[in-house]
Short mmCIF file of C-alpha atoms in Angstrom, two decimals:
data_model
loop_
_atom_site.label_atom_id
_atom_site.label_comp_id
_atom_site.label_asym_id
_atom_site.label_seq_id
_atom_site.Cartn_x
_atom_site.Cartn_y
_atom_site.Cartn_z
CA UNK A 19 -186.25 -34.99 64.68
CA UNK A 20 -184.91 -34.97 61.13
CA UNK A 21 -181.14 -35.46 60.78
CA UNK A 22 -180.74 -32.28 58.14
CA UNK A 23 -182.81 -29.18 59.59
CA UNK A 24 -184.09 -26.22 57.53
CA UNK A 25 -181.61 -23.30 57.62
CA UNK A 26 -184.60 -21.41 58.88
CA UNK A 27 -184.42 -22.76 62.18
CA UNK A 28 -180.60 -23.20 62.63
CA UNK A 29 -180.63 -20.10 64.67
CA UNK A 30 -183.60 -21.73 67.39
CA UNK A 31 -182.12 -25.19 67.27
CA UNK A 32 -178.25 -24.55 67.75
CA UNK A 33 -179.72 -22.18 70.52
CA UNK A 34 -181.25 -25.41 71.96
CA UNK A 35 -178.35 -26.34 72.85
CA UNK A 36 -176.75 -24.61 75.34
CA UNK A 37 -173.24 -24.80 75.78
CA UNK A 38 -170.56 -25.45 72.62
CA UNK A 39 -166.95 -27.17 73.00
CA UNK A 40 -165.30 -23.95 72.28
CA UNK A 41 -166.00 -19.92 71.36
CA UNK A 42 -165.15 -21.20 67.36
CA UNK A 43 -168.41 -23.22 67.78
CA UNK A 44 -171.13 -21.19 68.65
CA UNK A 45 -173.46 -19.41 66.63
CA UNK A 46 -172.39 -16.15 66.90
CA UNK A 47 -169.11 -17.49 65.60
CA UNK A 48 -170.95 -18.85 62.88
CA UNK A 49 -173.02 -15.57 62.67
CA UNK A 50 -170.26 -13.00 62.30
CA UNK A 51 -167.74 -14.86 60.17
CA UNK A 52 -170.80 -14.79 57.52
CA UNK A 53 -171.56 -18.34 57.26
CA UNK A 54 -175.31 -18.33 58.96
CA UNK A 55 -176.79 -18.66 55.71
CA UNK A 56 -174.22 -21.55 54.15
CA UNK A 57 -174.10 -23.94 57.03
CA UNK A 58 -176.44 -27.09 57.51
CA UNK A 59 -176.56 -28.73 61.35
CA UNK A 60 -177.22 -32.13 60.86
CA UNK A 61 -178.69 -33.38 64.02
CA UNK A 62 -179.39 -37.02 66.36
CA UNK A 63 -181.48 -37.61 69.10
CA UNK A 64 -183.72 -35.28 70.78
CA UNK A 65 -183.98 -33.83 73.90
CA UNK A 66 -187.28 -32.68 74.67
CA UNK A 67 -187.64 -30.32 71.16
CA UNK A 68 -184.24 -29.92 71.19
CA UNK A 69 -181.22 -32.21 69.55
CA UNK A 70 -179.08 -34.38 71.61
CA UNK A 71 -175.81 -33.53 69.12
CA UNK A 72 -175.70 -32.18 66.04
CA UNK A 73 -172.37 -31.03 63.85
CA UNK A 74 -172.79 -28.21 61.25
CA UNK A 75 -171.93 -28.76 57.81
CA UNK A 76 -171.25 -27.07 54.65
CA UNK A 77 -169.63 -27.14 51.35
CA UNK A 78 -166.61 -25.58 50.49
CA UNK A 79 -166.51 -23.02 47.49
CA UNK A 80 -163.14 -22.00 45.97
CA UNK A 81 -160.96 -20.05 46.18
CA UNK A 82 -161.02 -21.70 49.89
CA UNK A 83 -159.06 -20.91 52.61
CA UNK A 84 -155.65 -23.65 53.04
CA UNK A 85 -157.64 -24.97 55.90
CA UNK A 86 -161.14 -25.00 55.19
CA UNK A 87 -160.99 -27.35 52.27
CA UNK A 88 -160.17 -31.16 52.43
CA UNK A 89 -157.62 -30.98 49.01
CA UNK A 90 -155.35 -28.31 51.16
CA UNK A 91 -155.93 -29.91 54.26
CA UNK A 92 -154.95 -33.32 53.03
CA UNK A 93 -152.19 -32.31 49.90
CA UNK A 94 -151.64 -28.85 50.21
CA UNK A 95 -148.55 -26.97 49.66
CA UNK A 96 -147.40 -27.02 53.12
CA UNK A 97 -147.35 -30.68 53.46
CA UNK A 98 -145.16 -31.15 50.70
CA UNK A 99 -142.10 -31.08 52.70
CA UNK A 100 -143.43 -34.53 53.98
CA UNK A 101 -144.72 -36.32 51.63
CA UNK A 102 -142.60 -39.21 49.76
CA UNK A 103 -143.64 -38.49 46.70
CA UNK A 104 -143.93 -34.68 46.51
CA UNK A 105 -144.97 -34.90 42.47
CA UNK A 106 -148.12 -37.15 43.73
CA UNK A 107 -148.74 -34.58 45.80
CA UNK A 108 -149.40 -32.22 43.26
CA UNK A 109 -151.06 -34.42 41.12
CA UNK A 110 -154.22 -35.43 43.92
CA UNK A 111 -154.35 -31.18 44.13
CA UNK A 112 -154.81 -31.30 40.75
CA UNK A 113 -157.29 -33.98 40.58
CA UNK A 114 -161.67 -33.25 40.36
CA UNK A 115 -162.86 -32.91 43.66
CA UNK A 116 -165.95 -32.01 42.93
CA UNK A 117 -168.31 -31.42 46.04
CA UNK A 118 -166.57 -31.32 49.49
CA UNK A 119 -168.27 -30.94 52.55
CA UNK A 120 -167.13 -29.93 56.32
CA UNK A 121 -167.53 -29.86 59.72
CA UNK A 122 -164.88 -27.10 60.24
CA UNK A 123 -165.76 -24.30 62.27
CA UNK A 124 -164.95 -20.87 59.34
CA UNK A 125 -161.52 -19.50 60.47
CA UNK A 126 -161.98 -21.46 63.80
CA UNK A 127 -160.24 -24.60 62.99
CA UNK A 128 -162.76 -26.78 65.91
CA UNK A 129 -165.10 -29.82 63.88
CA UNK A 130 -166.01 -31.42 66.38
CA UNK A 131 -169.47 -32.20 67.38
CA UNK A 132 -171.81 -30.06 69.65
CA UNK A 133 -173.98 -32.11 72.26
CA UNK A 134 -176.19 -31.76 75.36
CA UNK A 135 -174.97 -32.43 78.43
CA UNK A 136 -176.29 -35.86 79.18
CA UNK A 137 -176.92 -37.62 75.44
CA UNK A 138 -179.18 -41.33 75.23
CA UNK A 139 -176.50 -43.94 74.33
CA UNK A 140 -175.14 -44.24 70.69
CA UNK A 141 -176.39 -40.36 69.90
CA UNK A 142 -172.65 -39.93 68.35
CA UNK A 143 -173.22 -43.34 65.51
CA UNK A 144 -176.36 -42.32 64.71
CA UNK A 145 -174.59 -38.58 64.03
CA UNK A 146 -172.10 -39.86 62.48
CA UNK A 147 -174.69 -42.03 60.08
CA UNK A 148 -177.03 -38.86 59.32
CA UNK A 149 -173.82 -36.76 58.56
CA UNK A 150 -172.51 -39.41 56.13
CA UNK A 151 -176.54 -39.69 54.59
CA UNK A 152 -176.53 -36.25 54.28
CA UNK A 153 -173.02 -36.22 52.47
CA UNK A 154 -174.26 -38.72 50.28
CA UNK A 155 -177.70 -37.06 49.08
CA UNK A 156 -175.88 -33.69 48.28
CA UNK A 157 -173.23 -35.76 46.11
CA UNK A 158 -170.46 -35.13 47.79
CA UNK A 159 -166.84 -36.88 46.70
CA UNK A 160 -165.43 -36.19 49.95
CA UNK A 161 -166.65 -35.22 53.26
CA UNK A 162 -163.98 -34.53 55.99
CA UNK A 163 -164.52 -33.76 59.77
CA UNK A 164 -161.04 -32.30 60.81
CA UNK A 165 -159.37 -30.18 63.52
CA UNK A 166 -160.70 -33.21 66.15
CA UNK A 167 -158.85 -33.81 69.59
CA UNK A 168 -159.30 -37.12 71.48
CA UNK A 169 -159.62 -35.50 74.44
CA UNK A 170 -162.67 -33.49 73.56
CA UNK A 171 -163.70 -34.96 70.77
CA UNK A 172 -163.03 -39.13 71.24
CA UNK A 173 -166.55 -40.21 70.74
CA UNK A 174 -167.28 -38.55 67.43
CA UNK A 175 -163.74 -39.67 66.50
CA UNK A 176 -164.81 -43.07 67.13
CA UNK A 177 -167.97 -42.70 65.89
CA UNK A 178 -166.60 -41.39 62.42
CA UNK A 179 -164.28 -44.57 62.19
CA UNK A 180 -167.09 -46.96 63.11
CA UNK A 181 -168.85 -45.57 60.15
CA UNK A 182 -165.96 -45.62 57.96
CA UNK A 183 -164.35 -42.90 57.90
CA UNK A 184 -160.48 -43.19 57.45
CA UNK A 185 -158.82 -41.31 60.72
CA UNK A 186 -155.45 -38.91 60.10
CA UNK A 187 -153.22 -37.03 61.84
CA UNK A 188 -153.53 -33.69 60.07
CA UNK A 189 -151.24 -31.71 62.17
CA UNK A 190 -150.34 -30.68 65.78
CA UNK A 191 -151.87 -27.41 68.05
CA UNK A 192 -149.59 -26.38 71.01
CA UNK A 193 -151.64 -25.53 74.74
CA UNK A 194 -149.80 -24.09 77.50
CA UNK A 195 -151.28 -25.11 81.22
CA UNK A 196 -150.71 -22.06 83.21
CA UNK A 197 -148.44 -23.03 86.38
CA UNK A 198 -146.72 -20.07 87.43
CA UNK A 199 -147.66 -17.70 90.33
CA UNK A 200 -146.32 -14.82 88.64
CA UNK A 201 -145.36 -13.73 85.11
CA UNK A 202 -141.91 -13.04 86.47
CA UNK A 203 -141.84 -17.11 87.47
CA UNK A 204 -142.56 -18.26 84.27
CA UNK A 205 -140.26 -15.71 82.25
CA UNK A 206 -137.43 -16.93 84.55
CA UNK A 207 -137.93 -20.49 83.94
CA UNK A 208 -138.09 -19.99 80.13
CA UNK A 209 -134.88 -18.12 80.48
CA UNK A 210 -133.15 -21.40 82.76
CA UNK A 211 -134.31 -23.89 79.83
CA UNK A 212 -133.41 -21.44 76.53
CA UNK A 213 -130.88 -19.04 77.09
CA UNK A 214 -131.04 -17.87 73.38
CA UNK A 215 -134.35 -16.51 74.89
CA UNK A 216 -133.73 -13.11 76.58
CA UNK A 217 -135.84 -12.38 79.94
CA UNK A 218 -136.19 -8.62 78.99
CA UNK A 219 -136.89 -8.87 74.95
CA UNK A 220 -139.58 -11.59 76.62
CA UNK A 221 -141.40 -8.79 78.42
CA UNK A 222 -141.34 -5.94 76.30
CA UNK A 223 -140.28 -2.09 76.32
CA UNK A 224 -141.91 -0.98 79.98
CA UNK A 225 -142.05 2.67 78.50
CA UNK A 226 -144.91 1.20 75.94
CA UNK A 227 -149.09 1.49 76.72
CA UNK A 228 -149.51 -2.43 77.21
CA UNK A 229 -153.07 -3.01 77.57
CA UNK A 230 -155.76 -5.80 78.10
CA UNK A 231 -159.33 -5.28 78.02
CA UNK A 232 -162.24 -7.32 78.34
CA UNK A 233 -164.76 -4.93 78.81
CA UNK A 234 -167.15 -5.01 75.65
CA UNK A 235 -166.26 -2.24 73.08
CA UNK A 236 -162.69 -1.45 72.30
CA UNK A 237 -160.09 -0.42 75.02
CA UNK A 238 -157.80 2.68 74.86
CA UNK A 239 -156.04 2.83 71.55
CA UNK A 240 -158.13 -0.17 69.88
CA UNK A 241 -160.68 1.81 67.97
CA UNK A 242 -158.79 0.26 64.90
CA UNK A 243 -157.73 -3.13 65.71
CA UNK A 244 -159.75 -4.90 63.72
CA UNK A 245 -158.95 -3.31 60.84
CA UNK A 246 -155.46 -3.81 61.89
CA UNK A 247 -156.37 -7.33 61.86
CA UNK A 248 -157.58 -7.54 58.86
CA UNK A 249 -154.80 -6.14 56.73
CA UNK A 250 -152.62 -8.31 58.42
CA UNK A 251 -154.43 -11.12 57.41
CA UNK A 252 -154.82 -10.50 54.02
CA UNK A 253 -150.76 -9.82 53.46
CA UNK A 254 -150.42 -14.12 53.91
CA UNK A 255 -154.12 -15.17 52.83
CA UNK A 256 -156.24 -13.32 50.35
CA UNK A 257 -159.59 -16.02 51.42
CA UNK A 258 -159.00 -14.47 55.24
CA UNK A 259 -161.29 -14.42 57.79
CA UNK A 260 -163.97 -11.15 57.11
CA UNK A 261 -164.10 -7.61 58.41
CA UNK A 262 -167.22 -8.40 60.25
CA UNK A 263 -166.00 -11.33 62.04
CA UNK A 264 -162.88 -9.44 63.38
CA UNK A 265 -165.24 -5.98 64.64
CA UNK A 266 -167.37 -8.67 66.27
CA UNK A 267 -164.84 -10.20 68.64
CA UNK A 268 -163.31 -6.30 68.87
CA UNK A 269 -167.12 -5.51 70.00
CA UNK A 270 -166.95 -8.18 72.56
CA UNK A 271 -171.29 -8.30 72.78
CA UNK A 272 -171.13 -11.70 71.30
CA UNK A 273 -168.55 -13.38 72.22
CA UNK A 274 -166.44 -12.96 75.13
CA UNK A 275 -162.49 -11.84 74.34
CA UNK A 276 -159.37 -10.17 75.69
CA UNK A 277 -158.33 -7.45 73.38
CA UNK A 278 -154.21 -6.95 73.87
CA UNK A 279 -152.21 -4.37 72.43
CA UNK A 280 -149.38 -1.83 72.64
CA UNK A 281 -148.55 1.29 71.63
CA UNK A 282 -146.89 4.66 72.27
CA UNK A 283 -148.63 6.44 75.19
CA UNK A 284 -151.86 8.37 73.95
CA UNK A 285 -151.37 6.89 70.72
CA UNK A 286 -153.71 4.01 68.21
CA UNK A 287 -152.00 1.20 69.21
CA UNK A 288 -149.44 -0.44 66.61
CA UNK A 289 -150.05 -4.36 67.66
CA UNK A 290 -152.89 -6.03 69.09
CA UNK A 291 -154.35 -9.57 69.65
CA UNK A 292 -157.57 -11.02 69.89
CA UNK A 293 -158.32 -14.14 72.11
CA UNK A 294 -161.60 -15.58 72.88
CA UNK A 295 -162.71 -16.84 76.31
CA UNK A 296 -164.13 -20.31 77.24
CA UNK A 297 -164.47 -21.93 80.87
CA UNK A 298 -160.52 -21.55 82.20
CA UNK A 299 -159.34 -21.49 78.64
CA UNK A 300 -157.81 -18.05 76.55
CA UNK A 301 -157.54 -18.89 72.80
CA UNK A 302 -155.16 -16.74 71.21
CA UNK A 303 -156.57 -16.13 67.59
CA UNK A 304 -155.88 -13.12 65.59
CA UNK A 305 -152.97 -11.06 66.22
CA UNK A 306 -150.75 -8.24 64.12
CA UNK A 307 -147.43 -6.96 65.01
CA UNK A 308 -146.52 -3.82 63.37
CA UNK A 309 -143.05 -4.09 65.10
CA UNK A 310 -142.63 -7.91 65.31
CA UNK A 311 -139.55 -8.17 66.45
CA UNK A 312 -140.05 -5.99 69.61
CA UNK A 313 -144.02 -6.45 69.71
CA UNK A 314 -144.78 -10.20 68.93
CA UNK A 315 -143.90 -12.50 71.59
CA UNK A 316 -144.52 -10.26 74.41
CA UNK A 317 -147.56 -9.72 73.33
CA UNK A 318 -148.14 -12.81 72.41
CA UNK A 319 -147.06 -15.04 75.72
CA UNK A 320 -145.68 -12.91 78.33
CA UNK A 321 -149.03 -10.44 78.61
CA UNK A 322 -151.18 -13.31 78.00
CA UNK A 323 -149.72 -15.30 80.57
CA UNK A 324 -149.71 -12.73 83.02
CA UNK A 325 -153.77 -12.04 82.27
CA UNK A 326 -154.33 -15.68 82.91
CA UNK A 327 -152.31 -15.36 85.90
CA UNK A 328 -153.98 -12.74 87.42
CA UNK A 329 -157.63 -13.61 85.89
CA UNK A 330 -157.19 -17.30 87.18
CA UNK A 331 -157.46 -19.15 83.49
CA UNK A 332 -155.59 -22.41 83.33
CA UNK A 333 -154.74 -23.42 80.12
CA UNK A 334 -153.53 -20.80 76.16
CA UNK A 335 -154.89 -22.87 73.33
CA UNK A 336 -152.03 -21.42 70.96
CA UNK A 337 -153.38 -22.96 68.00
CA UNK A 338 -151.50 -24.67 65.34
CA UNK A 339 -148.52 -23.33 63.20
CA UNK A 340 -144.75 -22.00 64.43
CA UNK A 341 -144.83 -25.15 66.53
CA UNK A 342 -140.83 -24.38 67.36
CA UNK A 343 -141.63 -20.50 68.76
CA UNK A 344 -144.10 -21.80 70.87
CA UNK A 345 -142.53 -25.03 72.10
CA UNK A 346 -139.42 -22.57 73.20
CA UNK A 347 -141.95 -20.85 75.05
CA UNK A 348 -143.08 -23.32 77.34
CA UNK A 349 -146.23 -25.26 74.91
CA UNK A 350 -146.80 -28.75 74.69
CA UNK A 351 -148.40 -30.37 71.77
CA UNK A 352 -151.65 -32.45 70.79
CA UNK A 353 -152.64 -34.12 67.77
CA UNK A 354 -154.87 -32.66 65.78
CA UNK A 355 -156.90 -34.93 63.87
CA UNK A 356 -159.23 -35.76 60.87
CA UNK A 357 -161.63 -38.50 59.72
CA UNK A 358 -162.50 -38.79 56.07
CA UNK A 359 -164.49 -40.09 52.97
CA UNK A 360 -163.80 -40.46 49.68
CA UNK A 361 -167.08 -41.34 48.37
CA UNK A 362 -165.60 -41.57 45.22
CA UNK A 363 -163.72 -44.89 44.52
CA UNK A 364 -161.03 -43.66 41.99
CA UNK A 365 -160.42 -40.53 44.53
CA UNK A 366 -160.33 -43.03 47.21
CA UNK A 367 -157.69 -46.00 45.48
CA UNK A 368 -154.87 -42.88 45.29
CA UNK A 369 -155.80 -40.65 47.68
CA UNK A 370 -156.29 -42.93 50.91
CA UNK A 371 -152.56 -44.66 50.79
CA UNK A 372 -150.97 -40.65 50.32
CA UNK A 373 -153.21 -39.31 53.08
CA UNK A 374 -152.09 -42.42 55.58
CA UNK A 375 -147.98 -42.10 54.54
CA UNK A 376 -148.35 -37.91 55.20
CA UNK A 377 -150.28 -39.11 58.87
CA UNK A 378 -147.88 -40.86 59.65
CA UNK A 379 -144.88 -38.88 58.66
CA UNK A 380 -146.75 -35.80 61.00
CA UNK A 381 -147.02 -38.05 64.02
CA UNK A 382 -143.32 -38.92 63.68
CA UNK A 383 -142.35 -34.98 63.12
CA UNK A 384 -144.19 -33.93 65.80
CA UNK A 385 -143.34 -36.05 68.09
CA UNK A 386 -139.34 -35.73 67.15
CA UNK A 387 -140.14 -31.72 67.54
CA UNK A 388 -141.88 -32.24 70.84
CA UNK A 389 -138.58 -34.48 72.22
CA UNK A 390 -135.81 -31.91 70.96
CA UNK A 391 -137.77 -28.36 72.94
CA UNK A 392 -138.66 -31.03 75.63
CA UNK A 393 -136.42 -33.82 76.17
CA UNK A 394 -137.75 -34.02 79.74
CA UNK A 395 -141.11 -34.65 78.92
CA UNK A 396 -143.07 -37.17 77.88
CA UNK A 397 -143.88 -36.84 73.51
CA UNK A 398 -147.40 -36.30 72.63
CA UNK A 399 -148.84 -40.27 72.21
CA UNK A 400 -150.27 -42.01 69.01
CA UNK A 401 -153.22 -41.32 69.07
CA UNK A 402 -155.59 -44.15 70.14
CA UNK A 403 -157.56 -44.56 67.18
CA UNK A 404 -154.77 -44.96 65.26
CA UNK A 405 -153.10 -47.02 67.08
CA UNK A 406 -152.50 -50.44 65.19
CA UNK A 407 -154.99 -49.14 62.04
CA UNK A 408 -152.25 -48.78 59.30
CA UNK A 409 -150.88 -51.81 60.22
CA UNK A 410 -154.36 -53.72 60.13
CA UNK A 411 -155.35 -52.46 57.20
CA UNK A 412 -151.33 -52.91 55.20
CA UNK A 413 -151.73 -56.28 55.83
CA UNK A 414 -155.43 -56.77 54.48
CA UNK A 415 -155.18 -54.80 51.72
CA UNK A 416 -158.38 -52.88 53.03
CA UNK A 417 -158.83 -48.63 52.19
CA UNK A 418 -161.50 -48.57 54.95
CA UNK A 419 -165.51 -49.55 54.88
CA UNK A 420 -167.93 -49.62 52.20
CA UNK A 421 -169.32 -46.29 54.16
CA UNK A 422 -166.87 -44.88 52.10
CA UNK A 423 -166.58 -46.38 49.12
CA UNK A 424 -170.34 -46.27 48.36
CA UNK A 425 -170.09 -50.10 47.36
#
């Protein structure tokens, strides 16, 4: 099968496979948040007609969202606080990027790859080799395959590096394994390890329409959440995820989803929040709070948690982002991670050395963040592939393979 497959039959072939890591990596994701037509799957092995993995692609167009495109991802404004050298920073922003290309699911933040079940040995290096061919022919500067976990996504990460990619430490997502028998059980023992944290502000007003639906079609009071959505979204980023991908998951026919919300009785509701479905898993995705500071974290953890309670889901994928609210609310953390080329060698002999320092500054943040909610538990661990790299490759002098370089 060839490794880059006419957009005309991205539809049949993602199909072909039948199961995706996570709801941010299906097609109908791909479908609704209006990137059908822009994304490439580059594809290995085959499985009778169908591919044994394959990763989408596509390049990013400006103005990009922060986390779509690699000079954000990498030196963006919100790792400045970080970096040693804050005015370098600015400078690699500045610098040509010309042609970048992705593996990020649009708005999704999951690039990992997608593969069958049961995949003939080495399917992830010869992915990894077609992605990096296919980065190459469209003349791409850099290519970057980020918002990776090692414990989904270990063999592509380890693919990516055998290839020559140059593996980071972009930031951190917090998950929260559901333990509790009751909603009134985990409230309490938030309220034991944080007193700040207030059992009854926790919950919410009980004189409020609280709802959770997962019927398709909106609930009672969410004829107008997604629009909701949506103009919360666009108060922080004007490159926001679209109107259509926001009624989709309100719709629920494409992708499975809780729809949350509150609101006087009889009323449109004033705050909702999306979150997909996978397996045992709620992701918590979109969410506006008209009246944050009575709305938000109720919403947000104590009606969630009681849904997975009484639904039986074990594990809230909370996403990156305010790591310290969530931490206080019971999350761990995991690394999330990145593997990239700089296919040019100019962009690669400054950027490389500034993208290592600000990996391992956010491993040492993190980790220090995890340790002062959690000084019980155990910090989230270097990750593997990492483990040893930066002090390999200080001491030889070496910015990664010729993969990257284009030597």
């Amino acid at each position: 099968m060839s490794a880059t497959l006419a957009r005309a039959t991205v539809d049949a072939t993602w199909r072909g496979l039948t199961s995706w890591p996570t709801p941010f990596q299906s097609p109908a994701w791909y479908q609704a948040a209006g990137f059908a037509s822009s994304v490439i799957p580059v594809s290995a092995g085959d499985q009778g007609g169908s591919p044994a993995a394959l990763v989408p692609v596509w390049e990013v167009r400006e103005p990009a969202h922060y986390y779509h495109a690699p000079r954000s991802v990498l030196f963006g404004e919100r790792e400045e606080r970080l970096a040693s050298d804050g005015a370098g920073l600015r400078s690699l922003r500045a610098a040509d990027w010309g042609a970048s290309l992705v593996t990020v699911s649009p708005f999704g933040y999951r690039g990992g790859a997608i593969a069958a079940v049961e995949q003939p040995p080495g399917v992830f290096r010869e992915l990894a080799l077609a992605l990096v061919g296919h980065a190459r022919r469209r003349g791409a500067r850099v290519l970057l395959s980020h918002f990776l976990f090692e414990d989904e996504d270990g063999r592509w990460i380890r693919a990516l590096v055998e290839v020559g990619g140059i593996p980071l430490v972009l930031g951190a997502q917090a998950v929260l394994p559901v333990s509790w028998s009751s909603v009134d059980e985990y409230l309490s023992r938030l309220h034991q390890g944080h007193r700040s944290l207030r059992e009854r502000q926790e919950r919410g007003d009980p004189g409020l329409a609280w709802t959770a639906h997962d019927h398709p079609g909106p609930g009672p009071g969410q004829g107008g959440l997604a629009s909701l959505l949506r103009e919360r979204l666009l108060r922080h980023d004007q490159a926001a995820a679209p109107l259509s991908l926001l009624e989709a998951i309100v719709e629920g026919a494409s992708m499975p989803r809780v729809l949350f919300s509150v609101g006087e009785l009889g009323a449109p509701a004033r705050s909702g929040l999306a979150a997909l479905v996978q397996g045992t898993t709620l992701y918590p995705k979109f969410v506006a709070a008209a009246r944050a500071d009575h709305d938000y974290f109720p919403l947000v953890f104590a009606r969630v948690v009681e849904y997975a309670i009484a639904k039986g889901y074990r594990m809230v994928d909370y996403g990156g982002g305010s790591h310290q609210a969530k931490l206080a609310r019971g999350c761990g953390l995991r690394f999330a991670l990145g593997v990239v080329f700089f296919f040019d060698s100019r962009l690669l002999a400054v950027a490389a050395p500034a993208a290592r320092q600000l990996s391992r500054a956010k491993v040492e943040d993190f980790r220090a963040l995890a340790r002062r909610w959690h000084p019980q538990e155990v910090a989230p661990a270097m990750p593997a592939v990492l483990q040893g790299l930066d002090r390999t490759e200080e001491s030889t002098g070496s910015t990664r393979s010729t993969a990257a370089t284009g030597t």
